[in-house]
Coordinates of C-alpha atoms in Angstrom, one line a residue:
M1414 CA 73.0 110.4 130.0
A1415 CA 71.5 113.4 131.7
G1416 CA 72.1 116.8 130.2
V1417 CA 70.7 116.4 126.7
K1418 CA 67.0 115.6 125.9
I1419 CA 66.6 112.5 123.9
G1420 CA 63.6 111.9 121.7
L1421 CA 62.5 108.6 120.2
A1422 CA 60.3 108.6 117.1
L1423 CA 58.5 105.2 116.6
G1424 CA 57.1 104.7 113.1
G1425 CA 54.2 102.7 111.9
G1426 CA 54.3 99.3 110.3
A1427 CA 51.5 97.0 111.7
A1428 CA 53.0 93.7 112.9
R1429 CA 56.5 94.8 112.3
G1430 CA 56.0 97.2 115.2
W1431 CA 56.9 94.4 117.7
A1432 CA 60.5 95.2 116.7
H1433 CA 60.0 98.5 118.6
I1434 CA 59.9 96.4 121.8
G1435 CA 63.3 95.1 121.0
V1436 CA 64.7 98.5 120.2
L1437 CA 63.4 99.9 123.5
K1438 CA 64.9 97.0 125.5
A1439 CA 68.3 97.4 123.8
L1440 CA 68.3 101.2 124.5
H1441 CA 67.3 100.5 128.1
E1442 CA 70.1 98.0 128.7
A1443 CA 72.6 100.5 127.3
G1444 CA 71.4 103.1 129.8
I1445 CA 69.7 105.3 127.2
R1446 CA 66.4 106.6 128.5
P1447 CA 64.3 108.7 126.1
D1448 CA 62.9 111.8 127.6
I1449 CA 60.3 112.2 124.9
I1450 CA 58.5 109.5 122.9
A1451 CA 56.4 110.2 119.8
G1452 CA 54.6 107.3 118.1
T1453 CA 52.5 106.7 115.0
S1454 CA 50.2 103.7 114.6
I1455 CA 51.8 100.6 116.1
G1456 CA 54.6 103.0 117.3
A1457 CA 52.0 104.7 119.5
V1458 CA 50.9 101.4 121.0
V1459 CA 54.5 100.4 122.0
G1460 CA 55.5 104.0 123.0
G1461 CA 52.4 104.4 125.1
C1462 CA 52.9 101.1 126.9
Y1463 CA 56.6 102.0 127.5
S1464 CA 55.8 105.5 128.8
S1465 CA 53.1 104.0 131.2
G1466 CA 55.4 101.3 132.5
H1467 CA 53.6 98.5 130.8
L1468 CA 56.1 97.4 128.1
A1469 CA 56.6 94.0 129.8
D1470 CA 52.9 93.4 129.7
L1471 CA 52.7 94.3 126.0
E1472 CA 55.7 92.0 125.3
G1473 CA 54.0 89.1 127.1
F1474 CA 50.8 89.7 125.1
A1475 CA 52.8 89.8 121.8
R1476 CA 54.8 86.6 122.5
E1477 CA 51.6 84.7 123.3
L1478 CA 49.9 85.5 120.0
T1479 CA 49.1 82.6 117.6
P1480 CA 47.3 82.9 114.2
R1481 CA 44.2 81.5 116.0
R1482 CA 44.3 84.1 118.8
I1483 CA 44.9 86.9 116.3
F1484 CA 41.8 85.9 114.4
G1485 CA 39.9 85.8 117.7
Y1486 CA 40.6 89.5 118.3
L1487 CA 39.2 90.5 114.9
D1488 CA 35.6 91.5 115.6
F1489 CA 34.3 92.0 112.0
N1490 CA 31.9 94.8 111.5
L1491 CA 30.7 94.9 107.9
A1492 CA 27.9 97.3 108.7
G1493 CA 30.1 100.0 110.2
N1494 CA 32.9 102.3 108.9
G1495 CA 35.7 99.8 109.3
L1496 CA 36.1 96.1 108.6
I1497 CA 37.1 95.5 112.3
G1498 CA 35.3 97.1 115.2
G1499 CA 38.4 96.9 117.4
Q1500 CA 36.4 96.6 120.7
K1501 CA 38.3 93.4 121.7
L1502 CA 41.6 95.1 121.2
C1503 CA 40.4 98.1 123.1
D1504 CA 39.2 96.0 126.0
R1505 CA 42.7 94.4 126.2
L1506 CA 44.3 97.9 126.2
D1507 CA 41.9 99.0 128.9
R1508 CA 42.8 96.1 131.1
H1509 CA 46.4 97.2 131.3
L1510 CA 46.3 101.0 130.7
G1511 CA 42.9 101.7 132.3
D1512 CA 42.2 105.4 132.8
R1513 CA 45.8 106.6 132.6
L1514 CA 46.2 110.1 131.4
I1515 CA 49.0 111.0 129.0
E1516 CA 50.0 114.1 131.0
D1517 CA 50.5 111.9 134.1
L1518 CA 53.0 109.5 132.5
D1519 CA 56.6 109.3 133.7
T1520 CA 57.9 109.8 130.2
R1521 CA 56.6 112.5 128.0
F1522 CA 54.5 110.9 125.2
T1523 CA 52.6 112.0 122.1
A1524 CA 50.6 110.0 119.7
V1525 CA 50.1 111.2 116.1
A1526 CA 46.7 110.9 114.4
T1527 CA 45.0 112.3 111.3
E1528 CA 41.6 114.1 111.2
I1529 CA 39.0 112.8 108.8
G1530 CA 37.7 115.5 106.4
T1531 CA 40.5 118.0 106.9
G1532 CA 43.7 115.8 106.8
H1533 CA 45.0 117.8 109.8
E1534 CA 47.8 116.3 111.8
H1535 CA 47.0 116.0 115.5
W1536 CA 49.4 115.5 118.3
L1537 CA 47.6 113.8 121.2
S1538 CA 49.6 114.8 124.3
R1539 CA 46.8 115.1 126.8
G1540 CA 43.8 113.0 127.8
K1541 CA 43.1 109.3 128.1
L1542 CA 46.1 107.2 126.8
V1543 CA 43.9 104.4 125.4
D1544 CA 41.9 106.8 123.2
A1545 CA 45.1 108.4 121.8
V1546 CA 46.6 105.1 121.0
R1547 CA 43.5 103.7 119.4
A1548 CA 43.1 106.9 117.2
S1549 CA 46.8 106.6 116.1
Y1550 CA 46.5 103.0 114.9
A1551 CA 43.0 103.2 113.4
L1552 CA 43.9 102.1 109.9
P1553 CA 41.4 103.7 107.4
G1554 CA 38.9 101.1 106.2
I1555 CA 40.2 98.4 108.6
F1556 CA 39.6 99.9 112.0
K1557 CA 36.8 102.2 113.0
P1558 CA 37.9 105.8 113.5
V1559 CA 38.0 107.2 117.0
R1560 CA 36.2 110.3 118.2
V1561 CA 38.4 112.6 120.3
N1562 CA 37.1 115.9 121.5
G1563 CA 34.5 116.1 118.7
R1564 CA 36.9 115.1 116.0
W1565 CA 37.0 111.8 114.1
L1566 CA 40.6 110.6 113.9
F1567 CA 42.4 107.7 112.3
D1568 CA 45.9 106.5 111.6
G1569 CA 48.6 109.1 111.9
A1570 CA 50.8 107.4 109.3
L1571 CA 48.9 109.3 106.6
V1572 CA 50.5 112.5 107.7
N1573 CA 53.6 111.7 109.8
P1574 CA 54.7 108.1 109.6
I1575 CA 57.9 108.6 111.6
P1576 CA 57.3 111.6 113.9
V1577 CA 60.7 113.1 114.2
S1578 CA 59.3 116.6 113.9
V1579 CA 57.1 115.9 117.0
C1580 CA 60.2 115.1 119.1
R1581 CA 62.0 118.2 117.9
A1582 CA 59.0 120.5 118.6
L1583 CA 58.7 119.0 122.1
G1584 CA 62.3 119.9 122.9
A1585 CA 64.4 116.9 122.0
R1586 CA 68.0 117.8 121.2
Y1587 CA 68.9 114.3 120.0
V1588 CA 66.3 112.3 118.1
I1589 CA 66.5 108.6 117.4
A1590 CA 64.0 107.3 114.8
V1591 CA 62.9 103.7 114.2
N1592 CA 61.9 103.0 110.6
L1593 CA 60.1 99.7 110.1
N1594 CA 59.6 99.9 106.3
F1595 CA 63.0 101.0 104.9
D1596 CA 63.7 97.7 103.1
V1597 CA 60.2 96.6 102.3
L1598 CA 58.9 98.6 99.4
G1599 CA 60.9 98.4 96.2
R1600 CA 61.5 94.7 96.9
G1601 CA 57.8 93.8 97.4
S1602 CA 55.9 93.9 100.7
V1603 CA 55.0 90.6 102.3
V1604 CA 51.3 90.5 103.3
P1605 CA 50.5 86.7 103.5
S1606 CA 47.0 85.2 103.7
P1607 CA 46.8 84.1 107.3
D1608 CA 45.7 80.5 107.0
V1609 CA 44.1 79.9 110.4
H1610 CA 44.6 76.3 111.6
F1611 CA 42.4 75.5 114.6
D1612 CA 43.5 72.0 115.3
D1613 CA 46.9 72.6 116.9
D1614 CA 47.0 76.1 118.2
G1615 CA 45.3 75.7 121.6
P1616 CA 42.2 74.9 123.5
A1617 CA 38.7 75.7 122.2
D1618 CA 38.0 78.2 125.0
E1619 CA 39.9 81.0 123.2
P1620 CA 37.9 84.0 121.8
V1621 CA 37.7 82.5 118.4
A1622 CA 35.9 79.4 119.6
E1623 CA 32.5 81.2 119.5
L1624 CA 33.0 81.8 115.8
I1625 CA 33.6 78.2 114.8
E1626 CA 30.9 76.6 116.9
T1627 CA 28.0 78.4 115.3
P1628 CA 25.9 77.6 112.2
A1629 CA 27.5 80.6 110.5
R1630 CA 30.8 78.7 110.0
G1631 CA 30.3 78.9 106.3
M1632 CA 29.9 82.6 106.5
R1633 CA 33.0 82.9 108.5
G1634 CA 35.0 81.1 105.9
L1635 CA 33.5 83.3 103.2
L1636 CA 34.5 86.5 105.1
Q1637 CA 38.0 85.1 105.7
R1638 CA 38.5 84.5 101.9
Q1639 CA 37.0 87.9 101.0
I1640 CA 39.0 89.9 103.6
F1641 CA 42.3 88.0 103.7
G1642 CA 42.4 86.6 100.1
R1643 CA 42.0 83.2 98.5
G1644 CA 44.4 80.3 98.3
D1645 CA 45.2 81.0 94.6
G1646 CA 47.2 84.1 95.6
A1647 CA 44.5 86.7 94.7
P1648 CA 44.7 89.5 97.3
G1649 CA 41.8 90.0 99.7
I1650 CA 40.3 93.4 100.7
S1651 CA 42.6 93.9 103.6
T1652 CA 45.7 93.1 101.6
V1653 CA 44.8 95.6 98.9
M1654 CA 43.9 98.3 101.4
V1655 CA 46.9 97.8 103.7
D1656 CA 49.4 97.4 101.0
A1657 CA 48.1 100.6 99.2
F1658 CA 48.3 102.4 102.6
N1659 CA 51.9 101.1 103.1
I1660 CA 53.0 102.6 99.7
V1661 CA 51.5 106.0 100.6
Q1662 CA 53.1 105.8 104.1
D1663 CA 56.5 105.0 102.6
R1664 CA 56.4 108.0 100.2
I1665 CA 55.4 110.4 102.9
A1666 CA 58.0 109.1 105.3
R1667 CA 60.8 109.6 102.7
S1668 CA 59.7 113.1 102.0
R1669 CA 59.4 114.1 105.7
L1670 CA 62.7 112.5 106.7
A1671 CA 64.5 114.3 103.9
G1672 CA 63.2 117.6 105.3
D1673 CA 63.7 116.8 109.0
P1674 CA 66.2 113.9 109.3
P1675 CA 66.8 112.3 112.7
D1676 CA 70.2 112.3 114.4
A1677 CA 70.2 108.5 114.4
M1678 CA 68.1 106.0 112.4
I1679 CA 67.5 102.4 113.6
S1680 CA 66.1 100.3 110.7
P1681 CA 65.4 96.6 111.6
R1682 CA 65.6 94.2 108.7
L1683 CA 62.0 93.2 108.2
Q1684 CA 61.7 92.6 104.4
D1685 CA 60.2 89.1 104.8
V1686 CA 57.7 90.1 107.6
G1687 CA 54.1 90.6 106.6
L1688 CA 51.9 93.3 108.0
F1689 CA 49.7 90.7 109.6
D1690 CA 52.5 88.5 111.1
F1691 CA 51.6 89.5 114.7
H1692 CA 52.4 85.9 115.7
R1693 CA 56.1 86.3 115.0
A1694 CA 56.8 88.5 118.0
D1695 CA 59.8 86.5 119.3
E1696 CA 61.6 86.9 116.0
L1697 CA 60.6 90.6 115.6
I1698 CA 61.7 91.6 119.1
A1699 CA 65.1 89.9 118.5
R1700 CA 65.5 91.7 115.2
G1701 CA 64.7 95.0 116.9
M1702 CA 67.3 94.4 119.5
Q1703 CA 69.9 93.5 116.9
A1704 CA 69.2 96.6 114.8
A1705 CA 69.5 98.8 117.9
N1706 CA 72.7 97.1 119.0
R1707 CA 74.3 97.8 115.7
Q1708 CA 73.8 101.6 116.3
L1709 CA 74.4 101.8 120.1
E1710 CA 78.1 102.7 119.9
D1711 CA 77.5 105.6 117.6
I1712 CA 74.4 106.7 119.4
S1713 CA 76.2 106.7 122.8
R1714 CA 79.1 108.6 121.5
E1715 CA 77.0 111.3 119.8
I1716 CA 74.9 111.8 122.9
D1717 CA 78.0 112.1 125.0
T1718 CA 79.5 114.8 122.8
R1719 CA 76.2 116.8 123.1
T1720 CA 76.1 116.5 126.8
P1721 CA 77.4 119.7 128.4
K1722 CA 80.5 118.9 130.5
R1723 CA 81.0 120.2 134.0
G1724 CA 82.4 123.7 134.1
T1725 CA 80.8 124.7 130.8
S1726 CA 79.7 128.3 131.1
A1727 CA 76.0 129.2 131.1
T1728 CA 76.6 131.4 128.1
A1729 CA 78.1 128.6 126.1
Q1730 CA 75.2 126.3 127.0
A1731 CA 72.7 128.9 126.0
S1732 CA 74.4 129.4 122.7
Y1733 CA 74.4 125.7 122.1
Q1734 CA 70.7 125.4 122.8
S1735 CA 69.9 128.4 120.6
S1736 CA 71.7 126.9 117.7
N1737 CA 69.7 123.7 118.0
L1738 CA 66.4 125.6 118.4
A1739 CA 67.0 127.4 115.2
S1740 CA 66.9 124.1 113.3
V1741 CA 63.5 123.1 114.8
Q1742 CA 60.6 123.8 112.5
P1743 CA 57.5 122.5 114.2
G1744 CA 54.7 122.2 111.7
S1745 CA 57.0 121.7 108.8
S1746 CA 54.2 119.8 107.0
G1747 CA 52.7 123.2 106.0
K1748 CA 49.0 122.9 106.4
A1749 CA 48.9 120.5 109.2
L1750 CA 47.1 121.5 112.4
L1751 CA 49.6 120.6 115.1
Q1752 CA 47.9 120.7 118.4
P1753 CA 46.9 118.4 121.2
V1754 CA 43.2 117.7 121.1
A1755 CA 42.6 115.4 124.0
K1756 CA 41.6 117.1 127.2

């Protein structure tokens, strides 16, 4: 499909982001290779792994997750500026991505993050890939913010939940967006209390084992109830924070997509999937593939019509490109500071 630059905007959505893996696999099988990928939050995680050639590693990691393993990666940090330190997750990313630089990736990639204090939108298109991804998924109050080039950054979904505008500004002529939340709000989001069962999920040598073999077991149970909620249905701290964040993200996404709509929208059906359901990767990847397959015929046809045919004059091609450039309005968010900050 050479001849037209394809952009892929991967939106945020916590555990629902595993559906992005299925979307990318379906596009790949159909011969559609994005030239530009922009990701926000979990979309930055999946997009960064794809751009660096590690999508298979991420898929393997996701499919192996159980409720027990998920809990083992949550290094609680009540004394800091986030409930979860995130170091265990960072170590896992480092294991696969290492010191890869964004500017050296085969596919052009940008992660979106928000600056604390100013609310500026930052496009992380240079520097260490792991740092950019961590900054983009640092959910306020849940994960610690990440310092990049002297600025403290957190989740980009606060300013650009589905970064279509980033793809356009970077030169994409056909933008495919993946919206993970289109059918969630309005019908009630699903954020279950993750009841962790330790008896049947695996051997005791997993990361969580050190938590349950200490005298602080009672404290661990208390933290679990306070953070994830009680059995009577009362929401925990994380449920309240994440669901409130999800409402804000949905409103911002609707507004920005109305002003800068994508050329194609892929919307997996994820109404019954909770934001913490990371252990449902098999199902979510399959739903992502199904959603992409429903759109593939239209997407392929539209890309084909925009691809300059052999014999097209240089003047006609230049006119076509100019007409498309006229519709690109980078920085449409007004006051956002749109610049790469990682060096």
